[in-house]
Amino acid sequence: MRLPKRCVTLTLAFMVLSGCARNLAEVEDAYLPDASRAESRASSIVFVPGIMGVELHDSRTGRVVWGTFWERDTSREDMLSVALPFAIDRSVSSLEDSIVPGDELLVASLSVAGGQIHARGYPGVLEGMLQEIIEGGAHRHPKAISKDDAMAGRNPIMGFGYDWRRDIATETHRLHDAVVAASEERFARTGSRRVDVIAHSMGTQLVRWYLRYGTAPVPADGTLPKLTWAGAERIERALLVGGPNSGSARALKDVLEGAKMNPLLPRYAPAIVATFPSAFQLIPRPEDELVVWANTGEPVPLYDIVTWRSLSWGPFHPNQDGVLRALMPGAKTREERLRALSRHVARCLAHARTFHRALDRPAEPPAHLQVHVFAGDTRATRSVLSVHPETGEVDWIGDDPGDGTVTRQSALGQSRSHPEAPPRVRPATVHFNRGEHLGMLAEPEFLDAALYLLLEAPDPPAP
């Protein structure tokens, strides 16, 4: 079932989730008196989802290739259509195809055994803080932060769609357009250009790059871009929720074994996932020792293409050759396909290394920008992979506190193996959460802290 175009609104009336009704009601009651006060300082808010959190459409046919989920016998053509071209004769930043992003993914409709399962994509932000998930009387009618917005039917939050397959830095152009549109529309009506951003998971890395470098690309020669804080010009607060700021061993495992968002949804083969530059930008930094050799405990050189080829990792495994043949119809032999694949993966790894170095460089945000980090810290989260040097097989050998997907340390930008190292993120505040990676957005702790920051917290100095 296709959903209507999403309307999104920051609310003061929250969806009452099972098991949390009393706490959410208390949060709602606490902020109702601020509705009138907020009218004078209401901001436009841009919400940036995580990986696989945005619909993808084929611009040639209009067909949805990701976001309207299929029956379990998904066609091979549907699966292959999500793959990007390989970076054989072009830069990683320029990889694109006819696929374009649509709306943020709120609800997935999945046909299972003749019935319908409605799987919510962003339970907290998109149930508790954003309007119009799907039809039904179970949802309250929300009140916008600004009374003017509510009366005029305007939505102070803008859902933002981007192509989560592509190089993360490349998609800052779309984010910039959304921020400027939100800022100018707000200024025309209120005289204030204030914009706030709420980002989740991979979306936090997109926001972090944009704040530091604006729309500047990842340099192809391995140098670092000039630190300008260009993206922070119009943004006052950035709420980063569940961000893999030090990468994730789980993201590497998805590249090696294929990505699967839900047990009922199809798994995308490693050869398809390997076409996404963004997938490599989520892997851990080798120096953090989250991926180690089973026999020595030393860190595996993840940025080195020799590692991937010698271990037959991910797309290099022989069982991926059928997918590679479909993706490279012009390559006649396996060796020809492996040469092209090696060139592509090597470029993606070098690109990811520069991306990581640019995000990790120490830098104080400008005085008018406040970055707030939200991290899960109560769930055992798989964090360390052991690699067999002969077979290339990987096994989990370590857990850390986190949200079940991203560890506490990664969300805080810390190094597991070098705790004395400066954190990769320098937030104004840090907020811990008991929920899982998606569910943490529905927790009263998140909603309470987010509304305080957006409604009550003192404004930072004007730029």
XYZ file of C-alpha atoms in Angstrom:
463
model
C 0.000 0.000 0.000
C 1.412 3.413 -0.925
C 1.283 6.129 1.685
C 0.220 9.690 0.961
C 2.869 12.393 0.962
C 4.063 12.726 4.519
C 3.079 15.765 6.554
C 5.233 16.166 9.618
C 4.637 18.390 12.642
C 6.415 18.849 15.957
C 3.787 18.063 18.549
C 3.011 18.667 22.149
C 0.476 15.842 22.230
C 2.261 12.496 22.006
C 1.209 9.105 20.777
C 0.521 6.944 23.849
C 2.595 3.816 23.375
C 1.824 0.616 25.216
C 3.701 0.405 28.489
C 4.622 4.102 28.415
C 1.206 5.761 28.600
C 1.660 7.274 32.064
C 5.154 8.581 31.437
C 4.311 10.098 28.053
C 1.236 11.774 29.500
C 3.411 13.292 32.199
C 5.828 14.615 29.592
C 2.960 16.083 27.601
C 1.482 17.816 30.646
C 4.855 19.304 31.559
C 5.185 21.127 28.243
C 1.639 22.234 27.524
C 2.175 25.584 29.285
C 5.051 26.321 26.897
C 2.851 26.320 23.800
C 2.230 30.062 23.904
C 5.789 30.923 24.915
C 7.152 28.861 22.052
C 5.217 30.959 19.568
C 7.800 33.724 19.806
C 10.820 31.493 19.239
C 9.480 28.665 17.122
C 12.036 27.211 14.755
C 11.839 25.205 11.604
C 13.127 21.713 12.275
C 14.590 19.372 9.682
C 14.417 15.647 10.505
C 17.139 13.473 8.910
C 16.441 9.696 9.022
C 18.997 6.905 9.077
C 20.040 4.369 6.450
C 17.134 2.760 4.620
C 14.851 5.352 6.219
C 13.867 7.074 2.959
C 11.875 5.825 -0.020
C 13.762 5.420 -3.282
C 12.053 5.875 -6.658
C 13.159 5.158 -10.221
C 12.841 8.539 -11.928
C 12.364 6.877 -15.331
C 9.408 4.713 -14.382
C 8.154 6.223 -11.117
C 8.398 2.783 -9.535
C 9.284 2.609 -5.821
C 12.377 0.426 -5.495
C 12.720 0.800 -1.739
C 10.002 1.705 0.749
C 6.998 -0.185 -0.568
C 7.783 -3.668 0.579
C 7.047 -6.726 -1.398
C 5.793 -10.205 -0.837
C 8.456 -12.676 0.176
C 9.175 -13.763 -3.401
C 10.870 -10.457 -4.251
C 12.046 -10.492 -7.834
C 15.716 -10.480 -8.702
C 15.145 -7.368 -10.791
C 13.764 -5.501 -7.770
C 16.820 -6.433 -5.740
C 19.364 -5.498 -8.395
C 17.705 -2.157 -9.178
C 18.864 -0.750 -5.834
C 22.565 -1.201 -6.700
C 24.606 1.849 -7.703
C 27.124 1.737 -10.553
C 30.648 0.632 -9.677
C 33.384 3.256 -9.259
C 35.521 1.923 -12.086
C 35.959 4.964 -14.316
C 34.416 7.649 -12.087
C 34.887 9.086 -8.615
C 33.052 7.739 -5.594
C 31.365 11.115 -5.080
C 29.841 11.029 -8.557
C 28.200 7.604 -8.323
C 24.518 7.970 -9.144
C 21.806 6.419 -11.283
C 18.152 7.047 -12.139
C 17.061 6.382 -8.554
C 15.978 9.434 -6.544
C 14.912 9.793 -2.906
C 11.302 10.299 -1.944
C 9.724 10.810 1.456
C 11.098 9.646 4.776
C 9.861 6.151 5.478
C 7.228 6.229 8.184
C 5.334 2.991 7.744
C 6.195 -0.103 5.762
C 3.291 -2.193 4.450
C 4.274 -5.825 4.140
C 2.075 -8.607 2.813
C 2.570 -11.763 4.870
C 0.383 -14.867 4.449
C -2.441 -12.848 3.010
C -2.477 -10.334 5.865
C -1.030 -6.892 6.402
C 1.703 -6.029 8.865
C 2.287 -2.326 9.424
C 5.879 -1.881 10.571
C 6.667 1.593 11.832
C 9.944 3.000 10.626
C 10.631 5.646 13.280
C 8.523 4.816 16.342
C 9.410 7.779 18.515
C 10.049 10.826 16.375
C 7.501 9.764 13.813
C 4.858 8.642 16.293
C 5.454 10.998 19.148
C 6.755 14.145 17.470
C 5.690 13.957 13.840
C 2.195 13.973 12.445
C 0.252 11.740 10.095
C 1.862 8.312 10.173
C -1.101 6.510 8.652
C -4.866 6.461 8.894
C -6.615 5.272 12.009
C -8.118 6.639 15.169
C -5.322 5.442 17.420
C -3.326 8.632 16.930
C -4.122 11.913 18.612
C -4.376 15.108 16.655
C -1.189 16.954 17.569
C -0.648 20.605 18.336
C 2.165 22.369 16.550
C 4.800 24.240 18.524
C 3.645 27.552 17.088
C -0.042 28.479 17.378
C 0.255 30.367 14.100
C 1.518 27.213 12.447
C -1.271 25.148 13.935
C -4.013 27.565 12.855
C -2.606 27.886 9.337
C -2.037 24.151 8.948
C 1.703 24.605 8.525
C 4.232 22.092 9.769
C 7.313 23.397 11.576
C 9.150 20.107 10.977
C 10.328 19.243 7.480
C 10.880 15.594 6.678
C 14.056 15.266 4.646
C 14.673 12.596 2.036
C 18.131 11.721 0.775
C 19.749 8.879 -1.148
C 21.209 6.791 1.669
C 23.159 4.624 -0.792
C 25.420 7.408 -2.045
C 28.476 9.052 -0.528
C 27.185 10.764 2.625
C 28.993 14.037 1.933
C 27.460 14.259 -1.543
C 23.959 14.307 -0.061
C 24.712 17.513 1.867
C 23.493 19.402 -1.212
C 19.989 18.084 -0.591
C 20.261 18.878 3.111
C 21.431 22.413 2.362
C 18.436 23.007 0.095
C 16.108 21.783 2.853
C 17.767 23.964 5.506
C 17.658 27.072 3.320
C 14.011 26.485 2.390
C 13.058 26.007 6.028
C 15.032 29.057 7.100
C 13.686 31.405 4.445
C 10.093 30.300 4.954
C 10.429 30.846 8.690
C 12.046 34.263 8.193
C 9.296 35.446 5.862
C 6.674 34.822 8.542
C 8.484 35.428 11.821
C 11.622 37.440 11.124
C 13.735 34.589 12.501
C 15.853 32.288 10.365
C 16.364 29.760 13.155
C 16.598 26.115 12.093
C 17.068 23.067 14.303
C 17.978 19.569 13.112
C 17.029 16.168 14.535
C 19.030 13.317 12.998
C 19.028 9.584 13.616
C 21.685 6.921 13.008
C 23.459 7.436 9.649
C 21.628 10.747 9.319
C 23.807 12.059 12.154
C 26.920 11.592 10.009
C 25.315 13.541 7.181
C 24.502 16.375 9.591
C 27.976 16.345 11.147
C 29.642 16.673 7.742
C 27.239 19.436 6.712
C 27.824 21.431 9.900
C 31.601 21.286 9.507
C 32.043 21.542 5.763
C 28.747 22.650 4.248
C 28.394 21.093 0.807
C 32.136 20.580 0.279
C 32.945 17.112 -1.144
C 35.335 14.539 0.266
C 38.651 15.385 -1.456
C 39.626 12.702 -3.951
C 43.347 13.099 -3.205
C 43.054 12.126 0.476
C 43.597 15.607 1.845
C 41.148 17.108 4.311
C 38.660 19.801 3.298
C 38.848 23.264 4.818
C 36.987 23.412 8.123
C 34.491 26.248 7.556
C 31.435 25.367 9.689
C 29.483 26.568 6.640
C 26.489 24.356 7.402
C 26.153 25.836 10.874
C 25.298 29.278 9.514
C 21.524 28.780 9.873
C 21.388 25.967 12.448
C 21.079 26.635 16.161
C 20.646 23.144 17.605
C 21.470 19.703 16.243
C 20.063 16.675 18.094
C 22.077 13.593 17.124
C 20.279 10.386 18.115
C 22.019 6.996 18.056
C 24.843 8.212 15.824
C 27.671 5.786 14.908
C 30.279 8.492 15.488
C 33.075 5.936 15.831
C 31.630 3.535 13.285
C 30.065 0.144 13.850
C 31.329 -3.419 13.517
C 27.744 -4.378 12.750
C 27.870 -2.132 9.672
C 30.944 -4.037 8.490
C 29.131 -7.333 9.029
C 26.281 -6.067 6.819
C 28.761 -5.418 4.008
C 30.258 -8.885 4.456
C 27.028 -10.855 4.787
C 24.370 -8.614 3.243
C 21.941 -6.112 4.707
C 18.544 -7.023 6.078
C 16.347 -4.454 7.792
C 13.822 -6.920 9.192
C 13.549 -10.749 9.371
C 10.489 -10.615 7.118
C 12.153 -8.454 4.462
C 14.594 -9.596 1.783
C 18.342 -9.601 2.368
C 20.397 -7.489 0.002
C 23.434 -9.438 -1.159
C 26.941 -8.247 -0.231
C 27.663 -7.498 -3.902
C 24.720 -5.067 -3.914
C 25.560 -3.471 -0.555
C 29.159 -3.013 -1.712
C 27.949 -0.623 -4.419
C 26.881 1.827 -1.667
C 29.713 4.214 -0.689
C 27.745 5.024 2.477
C 28.093 1.424 3.711
C 31.878 1.795 3.899
C 31.539 5.150 5.655
C 29.864 3.390 8.605
C 32.578 0.789 9.258
C 34.796 1.171 12.359
C 38.154 2.906 12.413
C 40.872 0.193 12.420
C 42.749 1.884 15.262
C 39.760 1.358 17.570
C 40.391 -2.415 17.423
C 36.763 -3.395 16.917
C 37.773 -5.878 14.199
C 40.762 -8.006 15.208
C 42.649 -11.099 14.044
C 41.555 -14.238 15.917
C 45.127 -15.492 16.395
C 46.851 -12.285 17.524
C 44.164 -9.829 18.651
C 45.774 -7.187 16.430
C 43.502 -4.835 14.457
C 42.568 -5.895 10.928
C 43.603 -3.295 8.279
C 40.060 -2.561 7.121
C 40.985 0.215 4.683
C 43.339 -2.098 2.732
C 41.833 -3.732 -0.381
C 44.306 -6.618 0.014
C 42.474 -7.599 3.205
C 39.171 -7.851 1.393
C 40.486 -9.794 -1.592
C 42.696 -12.201 0.341
C 39.873 -13.093 2.754
C 37.230 -13.298 -0.014
C 35.156 -10.893 2.026
C 31.651 -9.809 1.110
C 31.363 -9.155 -2.642
C 34.634 -11.049 -3.276
C 33.175 -14.344 -2.052
C 32.620 -16.870 -4.880
C 28.911 -17.120 -3.990
C 28.505 -13.495 -5.088
C 29.668 -14.071 -8.654
C 26.140 -14.573 -9.969
C 25.135 -11.159 -8.625
C 28.314 -9.613 -10.021
C 27.549 -11.062 -13.457
C 24.157 -9.362 -13.380
C 25.654 -6.074 -12.211
C 28.548 -6.189 -14.697
C 27.078 -7.584 -17.917
C 30.070 -6.317 -19.894
C 32.609 -8.308 -17.865
C 33.014 -11.735 -19.464
C 35.177 -13.545 -16.905
C 35.301 -13.754 -13.135
C 38.821 -12.341 -13.085
C 37.639 -9.333 -15.088
C 34.799 -8.833 -12.631
C 37.151 -9.120 -9.651
C 39.513 -6.500 -11.121
C 36.634 -4.070 -11.563
C 35.273 -4.882 -8.106
C 38.711 -4.381 -6.532
C 39.006 -0.955 -8.116
C 35.565 0.026 -6.834
C 36.024 -1.254 -3.265
C 39.537 0.224 -3.009
C 38.164 3.620 -3.987
C 35.274 3.331 -1.528
C 37.650 2.368 1.292
C 40.027 5.253 0.567
C 37.045 7.595 0.359
C 35.702 6.330 3.698
C 39.115 6.782 5.328
C 39.251 10.447 4.286
C 35.626 10.917 5.366
C 36.445 9.503 8.808
C 39.580 11.629 9.211
C 37.640 14.759 8.324
C 34.896 14.010 10.851
C 37.375 12.972 13.552
C 39.632 16.049 13.456
C 39.338 18.012 16.727
C 37.290 21.177 16.330
C 35.206 23.400 18.584
C 31.774 24.278 17.155
C 30.968 27.974 16.703
C 29.420 29.635 19.742
C 25.920 29.852 18.258
C 25.723 26.106 17.488
C 24.742 23.562 20.101
C 25.178 19.851 19.393
C 23.281 17.455 21.668
C 24.021 13.720 21.651
C 21.496 11.009 22.556
C 22.986 7.580 23.258
C 21.595 4.229 24.347
C 23.479 2.663 27.252
C 21.394 -0.156 28.762
C 21.431 -2.870 26.091
C 24.211 -5.317 25.375
C 25.405 -4.364 21.898
C 27.723 -6.512 19.827
C 30.841 -4.489 19.315
C 33.962 -6.559 18.490
C 34.489 -8.955 15.579
C 37.154 -11.645 15.459
C 38.486 -12.549 11.990
C 39.980 -15.947 11.173
C 43.110 -15.183 9.129
C 42.827 -18.308 6.968
C 39.108 -18.488 6.213
C 38.071 -14.858 6.646
C 35.155 -15.931 8.836
C 34.047 -13.407 11.436
C 32.595 -14.027 14.894
C 31.344 -11.735 17.621
C 33.630 -11.797 20.660
C 32.680 -8.648 22.554
C 29.659 -6.711 23.785
C 29.388 -3.185 25.127
C 26.536 -1.072 26.498
C 24.536 0.589 23.777
C 21.168 0.611 22.040
C 21.445 -2.839 20.477
C 22.878 -1.440 17.239
C 25.224 1.438 18.121
C 27.388 1.245 21.227
C 27.461 3.949 23.859
C 31.118 4.597 23.029
C 30.445 5.070 19.348
C 27.528 7.432 19.961
C 29.813 9.491 22.214
C 32.579 9.391 19.607
C 34.930 7.516 21.928
C 37.524 4.878 21.061
C 37.021 1.512 22.774
C 40.722 0.659 22.734
C 42.008 4.180 23.440
C 39.677 5.690 26.059
C 42.168 8.467 26.735
C 41.851 9.798 23.177
C 39.770 12.977 22.674
C 36.160 12.194 21.699
C 35.239 12.629 18.055
C 32.131 14.626 18.982
C 32.084 17.662 21.273
C 28.484 18.022 22.364
C 26.963 20.715 24.546
C 24.998 18.006 26.361
C 24.743 14.211 26.405
C 21.522 12.316 27.151
C 21.357 8.573 27.837
C 18.430 6.398 26.863
C 17.159 2.933 27.776
C 15.540 2.181 24.421
C 16.805 0.213 21.433
C 18.153 1.881 18.314
C 14.781 2.820 16.817
C 12.680 2.499 19.939
C 14.823 4.981 21.865
C 13.069 7.698 19.878
C 9.809 6.691 21.554
C 11.184 6.777 25.081
C 9.859 9.515 27.383
C 13.467 10.419 28.262
C 14.167 11.370 24.652
C 10.912 13.246 24.172
C 11.358 15.110 27.439
C 14.948 16.151 26.710
C 14.217 17.028 23.074
C 11.282 19.253 23.976
C 13.298 21.005 26.667
C 16.068 21.771 24.181
C 13.644 22.937 21.502
C 11.268 24.894 23.728
C 12.824 25.923 27.022
C 16.624 25.834 26.893
C 18.270 29.261 26.757
C 19.220 30.305 23.269
C 22.932 30.313 22.420
C 24.524 33.581 21.257
C 23.295 34.778 17.875
C 25.723 34.176 14.997
